[in-house]
Amino acid sequence: MTPPIIEGVFFIICYNFKMFNNFRKKINTKSVSGFPEFTPEKQRAFDDIKKIIDETFSNFGFVSIDTPVMERQEILLAKAGGETEQQIYTLKKGDEELALRFDLTVPLSRYVVDHYNDLTFPFRRKQIAKVYRGERPQKGRFREFYQADIDIIGDGELSISNDAEMVGVVNSVFNKLNFGKFIIRVSNRKILNGLLEELNITEKTKEVLRIIDKLDKIGKPKAQNELKLHGISDLEIQKIFELIEISGNNKEVLDSLEKLDIENDQFKLGFDEIKYVYENAILFNVKEENLKIDLKIARGLDYYTGTIYETNLIDFPKLGSVCSGGRYDDLSGKYTSKKLPGVGLSIGLTRLFSQLEETNLINFKKESQVKVLIVSMINDLSFAIKTANNLRENNIPTQIYFESKKIDKRLKYADNLNIPFVIIVGEDEIKSNKLTIKNLSTGKQEKIGIEKIVSYIKKC
Amino acid sequence: MTPPIIEGVFFIICYNFKMFNNFRKKINTKSVSGFPEFTPEKQRAFDDIKKIIDETFSNFGFVSIDTPVMERQEILLAKAGGETEQQIYTLKKGDEELALRFDLTVPLSRYVVDHYNDLTFPFRRKQIAKVYRGERPQKGRFREFYQADIDIIGDGELSISNDAEMVGVVNSVFNKLNFGKFIIRVSNRKILNGLLEELNITEKTKEVLRIIDKLDKIGKPKAQNELKLHGISDLEIQKIFELIEISGNNKEVLDSLEKLDIENDQFKLGFDEIKYVYENAILFNVKEENLKIDLKIARGLDYYTGTIYETNLIDFPKLGSVCSGGRYDDLSGKYTSKKLPGVGLSIGLTRLFSQLEETNLINFKKESQVKVLIVSMINDLSFAIKTANNLRENNIPTQIYFESKKIDKRLKYADNLNIPFVIIVGEDEIKSNKLTIKNLSTGKQEKIGIEKIVSYIKKC
């Protein structure tokens, strides 16, 4: 056994060495690239946007679910493909091989099967939550980001009217968010598919969709060239462009589509659907200028079978689509033999926020959620706490400043946090039963009877 | 090249084989053990509880942050120890070695250092979010669960009054949650530490704390035995028990503590602190019956240096502490040489919910958040949609039932989802400009002029 004195010295040396080491090399606390994290002011702005979206979803009858961040790897791999599969974060612990979700649609498709007997269909669910993609870090690319999703899932069948209402939801969301002019672009997969069927080139559907998807980026000549490289003839290319280049107002687009006179059942069904979706969407107070039938949109994902949506902010063309989705015939085909058709939308919330951050569309200088800072000039806090109790019971978020700092430091604290009112408690105030209240935005200071303080603040 | 006909046959065989396989062995969609996931009704009950906690935190001036689910492994490992370290979920992707957070305190300690210059101290933050621990799955143990945390972080110093207010927050939360009688137990680490210093056995502090922590479980004789095994003398054990067994009402406990007459500076400071915390906590409308100075609570974590809290629901003793926390001198010592003292609390939300689920304290039969289901008896939806627009503009969450089912199926749908009102739109209603509204809880059905529909529903 080591004698205590030596043990003690040894301890002191070790302890100081540890201290020295800690001082010399502190751990890197910078947040990891691709994992956004905000200051409280920005967080509040973000949460406000999230809340507007969430409340709008609720207003349209969507209810929340909250699936785990992790899924069995086989669940995710059954649905992921190509790039997405490479980006899955996997974990290993215990018996199950788990991975982090890369979207909210795959977890929904699993959830609906798992809870089938407890759900009432059509099932309208919302989920606003983080998803994970292990991309190489670069500006504007996130590895953890929020998606705000809604889906309506039918049991066996689902009315096309739901597709129309989805336009109404997007319209409500972007009207309320107030990020300037927006346009909801709608198409229907069956229209292009019908044409390709008519042209007898359905085996090239994937390539055609992929090329049309990037038409805006690469331009027409390049797109035509690529189509040619895939063995599509000049005449076929001409037919495809005749379709996707149809322009004009929505009624004109529908007229031109009809006049193409394509005798294909799928095409006709697609035409009927998009006409119905357009006519009914307008009923949800969607203005013509905010809705555009646009046959150029294709949506990369191959599970869409009918209506497809993209949404653009006119003043922010670089953002691309901020809200996309569509109709799918078979949500959970990999997990069940039940047919569960659905229509869904997803808003890329984190990306949207981060791009708008640099504009003046998001207000970071908002008044604090904390309405009142109480400052006590005396040691006995009973009067200050009683005042806080009263305000809090009336749902006025209140903070008491407890630190012993000079009054100007305390006022500065309220100012830094954008707290609108400071209530000052001192001997005079207690004797007179009147509180000094200072409005930091106007600079005005007055004395108010304690019984009137709640109504005074609520009025402001 | 394969002739098309053979290719076709080959395709059909492959396709059917795939279908057969899909049918034969569908992927396991059960949610993974330890990762709770609720039906929409339960989710709503959970979200309601979460909202009450969140709003109470806001009312006391706490603001939200939202740190990433992942941290650098070195950040977590610097703070984790023993069991917790074994439970960390690690990931590897790209250059950074990442892992999932096991609590919200470590991310906070990193956040405060990283954003130090953007924060205003004292910094009051709330975060209600999921954390991850790779425990062996067993009943009541979660691997993904919500914690609801608040902390107040000072820059260099932090007034003891904050410790008192924390009791006020817990008191408000559990009064509003209405889960029956609760008791907030408070102690102060300095008191026991002072005694151990006085007894000259500070090197055994960890063991003493650990044994006291489980006193309720193992009983006094076993605890005394264990202390003896650690080389603590009978007299020392007697002194320890003299302290921790002090009982009576709060004033009596303080009196008895004072009468122990221990001449140790740390002990005296601890006594002054707990007396101050008690006297000021009561000012936040905390009833004597809901607050108990209890010198038996020790809190396992070794970073606490002053006030410590535990909270118990009287009717659910098996739950243990549902809200715990305390004062720490040095939040971010591993990452910075700045001194950042704080006081914090954490509610184990998922565990609390899952235990109360089986009682009648949580109402799952609540009225739906969706207030109205609109059912159209005619194909033209314009009147139904107009009605929905009107209700939604007045923030009455409304769903239109679009599927073509019989009227009793539609009413059953509203009933299943606990939607309180069904509005029926048909030829008669459109002609008369009156809507048929059915109150599903009373069964009453009446005709209301469309201009009165909003006020009618808001009144109910």
Short mmCIF file of C-alpha atoms in Angstrom, two decimals, chain A residues 186-426:
data_model
loop_
_atom_site.label_atom_id
_atom_site.label_comp_id
_atom_site.label_asym_id
_atom_site.label_seq_id
_atom_site.Cartn_x
_atom_site.Cartn_y
_atom_site.Cartn_z
CA VAL A 186 -49.21 21.10 -60.77
CA SER A 187 -48.97 18.31 -63.27
CA ASN A 188 -50.09 14.70 -63.55
CA ARG A 189 -47.81 11.77 -64.26
CA LYS A 190 -50.48 9.97 -66.28
CA ILE A 191 -50.38 12.65 -68.98
CA LEU A 192 -46.74 12.21 -69.92
CA ASN A 193 -46.92 8.46 -69.24
CA GLY A 194 -49.92 8.27 -71.57
CA LEU A 195 -48.02 10.04 -74.31
CA LEU A 196 -45.01 7.75 -73.87
CA GLU A 197 -47.36 4.76 -74.00
CA GLU A 198 -48.89 6.15 -77.18
CA LEU A 199 -45.38 6.59 -78.62
CA ASN A 200 -44.47 3.08 -77.48
CA ILE A 201 -41.43 4.17 -75.48
CA THR A 202 -42.60 3.42 -71.92
CA GLU A 203 -39.38 1.51 -71.25
CA LYS A 204 -37.59 4.87 -71.40
CA THR A 205 -39.92 6.64 -68.96
CA LYS A 206 -37.28 6.95 -66.24
CA GLU A 207 -34.77 8.63 -68.56
CA VAL A 208 -37.36 10.95 -70.06
CA LEU A 209 -38.54 12.05 -66.59
CA ARG A 210 -34.97 12.60 -65.46
CA ILE A 211 -34.15 14.76 -68.47
CA ILE A 212 -37.37 16.80 -68.25
CA ASP A 213 -36.71 17.30 -64.54
CA LYS A 214 -33.49 19.17 -65.33
CA LEU A 215 -34.82 20.97 -68.43
CA ASP A 216 -34.77 24.36 -66.69
CA LYS A 217 -31.11 23.85 -65.77
CA ILE A 218 -29.68 22.43 -68.98
CA GLY A 219 -31.94 24.12 -71.56
CA LYS A 220 -33.86 22.71 -74.50
CA PRO A 221 -31.10 21.85 -77.02
CA LYS A 222 -29.10 19.86 -74.47
CA ALA A 223 -32.23 18.09 -73.25
CA GLN A 224 -33.17 17.15 -76.80
CA ASN A 225 -29.68 15.85 -77.39
CA GLU A 226 -29.79 13.69 -74.28
CA LEU A 227 -33.17 12.28 -75.31
CA LYS A 228 -31.69 11.45 -78.71
CA LEU A 229 -28.77 9.67 -77.04
CA HIS A 230 -31.31 7.45 -75.33
CA GLY A 231 -32.62 6.39 -78.71
CA ILE A 232 -35.67 8.59 -78.81
CA SER A 233 -36.47 9.71 -82.35
CA ASP A 234 -36.81 13.29 -83.55
CA LEU A 235 -40.53 12.84 -84.06
CA GLU A 236 -40.95 11.44 -80.56
CA ILE A 237 -38.92 14.30 -79.11
CA GLN A 238 -41.09 16.74 -81.01
CA LYS A 239 -44.24 15.14 -79.55
CA ILE A 240 -42.81 15.27 -76.05
CA PHE A 241 -41.95 18.95 -76.36
CA GLU A 242 -45.30 19.73 -77.95
CA LEU A 243 -46.77 18.46 -74.70
CA ILE A 244 -44.45 19.88 -72.07
CA GLU A 245 -44.13 23.27 -73.74
CA ILE A 246 -47.84 23.96 -73.68
CA SER A 247 -48.22 27.41 -72.13
CA GLY A 248 -50.82 30.07 -71.42
CA ASN A 249 -53.19 30.53 -68.53
CA ASN A 250 -54.59 27.41 -66.90
CA LYS A 251 -57.72 27.25 -69.02
CA GLU A 252 -55.64 27.69 -72.18
CA VAL A 253 -53.29 24.91 -71.09
CA LEU A 254 -56.22 22.57 -70.55
CA ASP A 255 -57.65 23.52 -73.97
CA SER A 256 -54.33 22.90 -75.72
CA LEU A 257 -53.92 19.58 -73.90
CA GLU A 258 -57.34 18.47 -75.07
CA LYS A 259 -56.58 19.56 -78.62
CA LEU A 260 -53.50 17.31 -78.74
CA ASP A 261 -56.17 14.68 -79.27
CA ILE A 262 -54.13 11.79 -77.93
CA GLU A 263 -56.21 8.63 -77.99
CA ASN A 264 -54.70 6.95 -74.97
CA ASP A 265 -56.68 5.90 -71.89
CA GLN A 266 -53.98 6.84 -69.41
CA PHE A 267 -53.53 10.23 -71.03
CA LYS A 268 -57.28 10.85 -70.93
CA LEU A 269 -57.52 9.84 -67.30
CA GLY A 270 -54.60 12.15 -66.50
CA PHE A 271 -56.32 14.97 -68.35
CA ASP A 272 -59.58 14.43 -66.46
CA GLU A 273 -57.69 14.33 -63.16
CA ILE A 274 -55.66 17.48 -63.68
CA LYS A 275 -58.76 19.33 -64.90
CA TYR A 276 -60.66 18.23 -61.79
CA VAL A 277 -57.76 19.10 -59.49
CA TYR A 278 -57.42 22.54 -61.05
CA GLU A 279 -61.14 23.36 -60.92
CA ASN A 280 -61.53 22.20 -57.33
CA ALA A 281 -58.26 23.68 -56.10
CA ILE A 282 -59.46 27.11 -57.18
CA LEU A 283 -62.46 26.66 -54.86
CA PHE A 284 -60.07 26.70 -51.87
CA ASN A 285 -59.54 30.43 -52.45
CA VAL A 286 -56.43 29.75 -54.51
CA LYS A 287 -55.82 32.62 -56.91
CA GLU A 288 -55.16 31.84 -60.58
CA GLU A 289 -51.82 33.65 -60.28
CA ASN A 290 -50.71 31.24 -57.51
CA LEU A 291 -51.53 28.06 -59.38
CA LYS A 292 -50.08 26.92 -62.68
CA ILE A 293 -50.67 23.74 -64.62
CA ASP A 294 -47.12 23.07 -65.74
CA LEU A 295 -46.46 19.91 -67.73
CA LYS A 296 -42.71 20.43 -67.43
CA ILE A 297 -42.57 19.32 -63.81
CA ALA A 298 -41.67 15.66 -63.51
CA ARG A 299 -40.49 14.95 -59.88
CA GLY A 300 -37.53 12.64 -59.69
CA LEU A 301 -39.04 10.02 -57.40
CA ASP A 302 -40.58 7.15 -59.29
CA TYR A 303 -43.37 6.26 -56.88
CA TYR A 304 -45.70 9.06 -58.02
CA THR A 305 -48.55 7.87 -60.19
CA GLY A 306 -50.86 10.87 -60.64
CA THR A 307 -50.91 14.49 -59.50
CA ILE A 308 -47.51 15.99 -58.79
CA TYR A 309 -46.71 19.32 -57.14
CA GLU A 310 -43.84 21.76 -56.91
CA THR A 311 -43.87 25.21 -55.32
CA ASN A 312 -41.58 28.12 -56.08
CA LEU A 313 -41.01 31.47 -54.43
CA ILE A 314 -40.92 33.94 -57.30
CA ASP A 315 -38.36 36.22 -55.66
CA PHE A 316 -36.04 33.30 -54.85
CA PRO A 317 -35.64 31.28 -58.03
CA LYS A 318 -32.40 29.71 -56.78
CA LEU A 319 -34.29 27.99 -53.97
CA GLY A 320 -35.96 25.64 -56.44
CA SER A 321 -39.08 23.91 -55.23
CA VAL A 322 -39.80 24.61 -51.53
CA CYS A 323 -42.80 22.31 -51.27
CA SER A 324 -43.15 19.20 -53.40
CA GLY A 325 -45.16 16.04 -53.47
CA GLY A 326 -47.74 14.05 -55.27
CA ARG A 327 -50.11 11.12 -55.50
CA TYR A 328 -48.89 7.56 -55.12
CA ASP A 329 -50.93 4.41 -55.62
CA ASP A 330 -49.16 2.14 -53.27
CA LEU A 331 -47.54 3.57 -50.14
CA SER A 332 -46.57 0.40 -48.33
CA GLY A 333 -46.24 -2.19 -51.06
CA LYS A 334 -42.93 -3.36 -49.68
CA TYR A 335 -44.43 -4.14 -46.28
CA THR A 336 -48.01 -5.28 -46.88
CA SER A 337 -50.30 -6.66 -49.55
CA LYS A 338 -52.96 -4.08 -48.57
CA LYS A 339 -53.37 -1.29 -51.07
CA LEU A 340 -52.87 2.08 -49.44
CA PRO A 341 -52.98 4.94 -51.94
CA GLY A 342 -52.07 8.41 -50.79
CA VAL A 343 -51.25 11.97 -51.64
CA GLY A 344 -48.58 13.93 -49.80
CA LEU A 345 -46.49 17.05 -49.59
CA SER A 346 -43.21 17.95 -47.98
CA ILE A 347 -41.74 21.35 -47.13
CA GLY A 348 -37.94 21.49 -46.77
CA LEU A 349 -38.14 23.70 -43.72
CA THR A 350 -34.48 24.01 -42.75
CA ARG A 351 -33.35 24.73 -46.28
CA LEU A 352 -36.13 27.28 -46.77
CA PHE A 353 -35.23 29.02 -43.52
CA SER A 354 -31.51 29.07 -44.14
CA GLN A 355 -31.96 30.60 -47.58
CA LEU A 356 -34.39 33.25 -46.40
CA GLU A 357 -32.23 34.05 -43.37
CA GLU A 358 -30.12 36.45 -45.40
CA THR A 359 -33.14 38.37 -46.68
CA ASN A 360 -35.29 40.77 -44.69
CA LEU A 361 -38.27 38.42 -44.90
CA ILE A 362 -37.43 36.89 -41.56
CA ASN A 363 -37.55 39.18 -38.57
CA PHE A 364 -34.87 38.42 -35.98
CA LYS A 365 -35.41 41.62 -34.04
CA LYS A 366 -38.76 40.56 -32.75
CA GLU A 367 -39.99 41.42 -29.32
CA SER A 368 -39.01 38.69 -26.87
CA GLN A 369 -41.53 36.05 -25.86
CA VAL A 370 -40.65 37.18 -22.33
CA LYS A 371 -42.86 40.22 -21.83
CA VAL A 372 -41.65 41.55 -18.48
CA LEU A 373 -38.36 41.72 -16.60
CA ILE A 374 -38.79 42.44 -12.91
CA VAL A 375 -35.93 44.24 -11.23
CA SER A 376 -35.84 44.46 -7.44
CA MET A 377 -33.86 47.28 -5.82
CA ILE A 378 -34.13 45.65 -2.39
CA ASN A 379 -32.92 42.34 -0.98
CA ASP A 380 -36.31 41.13 0.13
CA LEU A 381 -37.71 39.52 -3.00
CA SER A 382 -41.22 38.87 -1.71
CA PHE A 383 -42.79 41.83 -3.50
CA ALA A 384 -40.97 41.09 -6.77
CA ILE A 385 -41.97 37.43 -6.66
CA LYS A 386 -45.59 38.31 -5.81
CA THR A 387 -45.67 40.56 -8.86
CA ALA A 388 -44.19 37.79 -11.04
CA ASN A 389 -46.74 35.28 -9.70
CA ASN A 390 -49.56 37.62 -10.65
CA LEU A 391 -48.25 38.19 -14.18
CA ARG A 392 -47.53 34.49 -14.76
CA GLU A 393 -50.97 33.46 -13.52
CA ASN A 394 -52.28 35.72 -16.23
CA ASN A 395 -50.05 34.01 -18.81
CA ILE A 396 -47.70 36.95 -19.21
CA PRO A 397 -44.22 35.38 -19.51
CA THR A 398 -42.10 37.05 -16.88
CA GLN A 399 -38.54 36.87 -15.69
CA ILE A 400 -37.15 38.18 -12.42
CA TYR A 401 -33.62 39.50 -12.67
CA PHE A 402 -31.87 38.03 -9.62
CA GLU A 403 -28.24 39.02 -10.12
CA SER A 404 -26.83 41.90 -8.09
CA LYS A 405 -25.87 44.27 -10.88
CA LYS A 406 -26.33 47.99 -11.26
CA ILE A 407 -29.66 49.19 -12.61
CA ASP A 408 -28.24 50.18 -16.02
CA LYS A 409 -26.84 46.66 -16.48
CA ARG A 410 -30.26 45.25 -15.70
CA LEU A 411 -31.96 47.54 -18.20
CA LYS A 412 -29.33 46.61 -20.75
CA TYR A 413 -30.15 42.94 -20.13
CA ALA A 414 -33.82 43.56 -21.00
CA ASP A 415 -32.77 45.58 -24.00
CA ASN A 416 -30.41 42.86 -25.30
CA LEU A 417 -33.17 40.28 -25.09
CA ASN A 418 -35.84 42.62 -26.56
CA ILE A 419 -37.97 42.28 -23.44
CA PRO A 420 -40.55 45.08 -23.87
CA PHE A 421 -41.28 45.99 -20.22
CA VAL A 422 -39.17 46.41 -17.10
CA ILE A 423 -40.93 46.63 -13.74
CA ILE A 424 -38.91 48.20 -10.97
CA VAL A 425 -39.58 47.26 -7.35
CA GLY A 426 -38.11 49.41 -4.54
#
